[in-house]
């Protein structure tokens, strides 16, 4: 079984920065696309950024120029560098990965981590 372990998050002032990490562990798997989602109170979960195994990235408009997604394929880890944070970025952030293992494809989620942007 493949697991995603998320680290990072916390409380930061507006304009500050945070870095989230998500590491996949298990055996016999490969990772296709990895992504970061977030869910703010009272809102639906939304895709914030994604990155393919080839390094192609995609961002929602509200974070373009402020957030950067990257991955280290050797470590099976994806990162989300968040700069110039705004109060509206406050949400629980989730990591997601499309996993291929023994001929099957599945969508795996990490645990959420709370990001709070407040003065």
GROMACS .gro file of C-alpha atoms in nm, residues 15-93:
model
   79
   15UNK     CA    1   0.299   3.829   0.313
   16UNK     CA    2   0.486   3.542   0.470
   17UNK     CA    3   0.598   3.210   0.327
   18UNK     CA    4   0.547   2.843   0.400
   19UNK     CA    5   0.665   2.524   0.237
   20UNK     CA    6   0.463   2.205   0.226
   21UNK     CA    7   0.613   1.864   0.157
   22UNK     CA    8   0.447   1.536   0.068
   23UNK     CA    9   0.642   1.212   0.054
   24UNK     CA   10   0.514   0.886  -0.089
   25UNK     CA   11   0.619   0.558   0.067
   26UNK     CA   12   0.556   0.197  -0.021
   27UNK     CA   13   0.686  -0.064  -0.261
   28UNK     CA   14   0.643  -0.144  -0.627
   29UNK     CA   15   0.487   0.179  -0.736
   30UNK     CA   16   0.541   0.470  -0.971
   31UNK     CA   17   0.387   0.813  -0.953
   32UNK     CA   18   0.220   0.997  -1.235
   33UNK     CA   19   0.073   1.338  -1.156
   34UNK     CA   20   0.103   1.486  -0.807
   35UNK     CA   21  -0.096   1.778  -0.681
   36UNK     CA   22  -0.194   2.001  -0.394
   37UNK     CA   23  -0.557   2.071  -0.312
   38UNK     CA   24  -0.706   2.294  -0.047
   39UNK     CA   25  -1.037   2.327   0.127
   40UNK     CA   26  -1.136   2.643   0.308
   41UNK     CA   27  -1.417   2.646   0.565
   42UNK     CA   28  -1.754   2.629   0.394
   43UNK     CA   29  -1.599   2.581   0.051
   44UNK     CA   30  -1.538   2.290  -0.180
   45UNK     CA   31  -1.197   2.134  -0.220
   46UNK     CA   32  -1.008   2.287  -0.510
   47UNK     CA   33  -0.695   2.196  -0.700
   48UNK     CA   34  -0.424   2.450  -0.626
   49UNK     CA   35  -0.136   2.316  -0.832
   50UNK     CA   36  -0.029   1.999  -1.006
   51UNK     CA   37   0.286   1.862  -1.162
   52UNK     CA   38   0.331   1.568  -1.398
   53UNK     CA   39   0.617   1.321  -1.373
   54UNK     CA   40   0.770   1.511  -1.662
   55UNK     CA   41   0.761   1.836  -1.471
   56UNK     CA   42   0.469   2.012  -1.641
   57UNK     CA   43   0.296   2.236  -1.389
   58UNK     CA   44  -0.047   2.386  -1.361
   59UNK     CA   45  -0.183   2.645  -1.114
   60UNK     CA   46  -0.511   2.808  -1.033
   61UNK     CA   47  -0.511   3.175  -1.122
   62UNK     CA   48  -0.526   3.297  -0.764
   63UNK     CA   49  -0.184   3.152  -0.677
   64UNK     CA   50   0.006   3.210  -1.000
   65UNK     CA   51   0.326   3.400  -0.934
   66UNK     CA   52   0.309   3.326  -0.561
   67UNK     CA   53   0.311   2.946  -0.529
   68UNK     CA   54   0.556   2.704  -0.684
   69UNK     CA   55   0.505   2.330  -0.708
   70UNK     CA   56   0.804   2.105  -0.758
   71UNK     CA   57   0.891   1.740  -0.715
   72UNK     CA   58   1.190   1.521  -0.649
   73UNK     CA   59   1.123   1.196  -0.831
   74UNK     CA   60   1.416   1.022  -0.663
   75UNK     CA   61   1.255   1.092  -0.325
   76UNK     CA   62   0.894   1.047  -0.441
   77UNK     CA   63   0.825   1.385  -0.290
   78UNK     CA   64   0.628   1.688  -0.403
   79UNK     CA   65   0.665   2.036  -0.258
   80UNK     CA   66   0.455   2.349  -0.252
   81UNK     CA   67   0.642   2.670  -0.187
   82UNK     CA   68   0.393   2.938  -0.090
   83UNK     CA   69   0.507   3.300  -0.091
   84UNK     CA   70   0.323   3.628  -0.042
   85UNK     CA   71   0.053   3.445   0.147
   86UNK     CA   72  -0.286   3.608   0.183
   87UNK     CA   73  -0.563   3.549   0.436
   88UNK     CA   74  -0.770   3.392   0.158
   89UNK     CA   75  -0.506   3.119   0.128
   90UNK     CA   76  -0.616   2.992   0.468
   91UNK     CA   77  -0.733   2.635   0.425
   92UNK     CA   78  -0.654   2.273   0.490
   93UNK     CA   79  -0.409   2.163   0.222
   0.00000   0.00000   0.00000
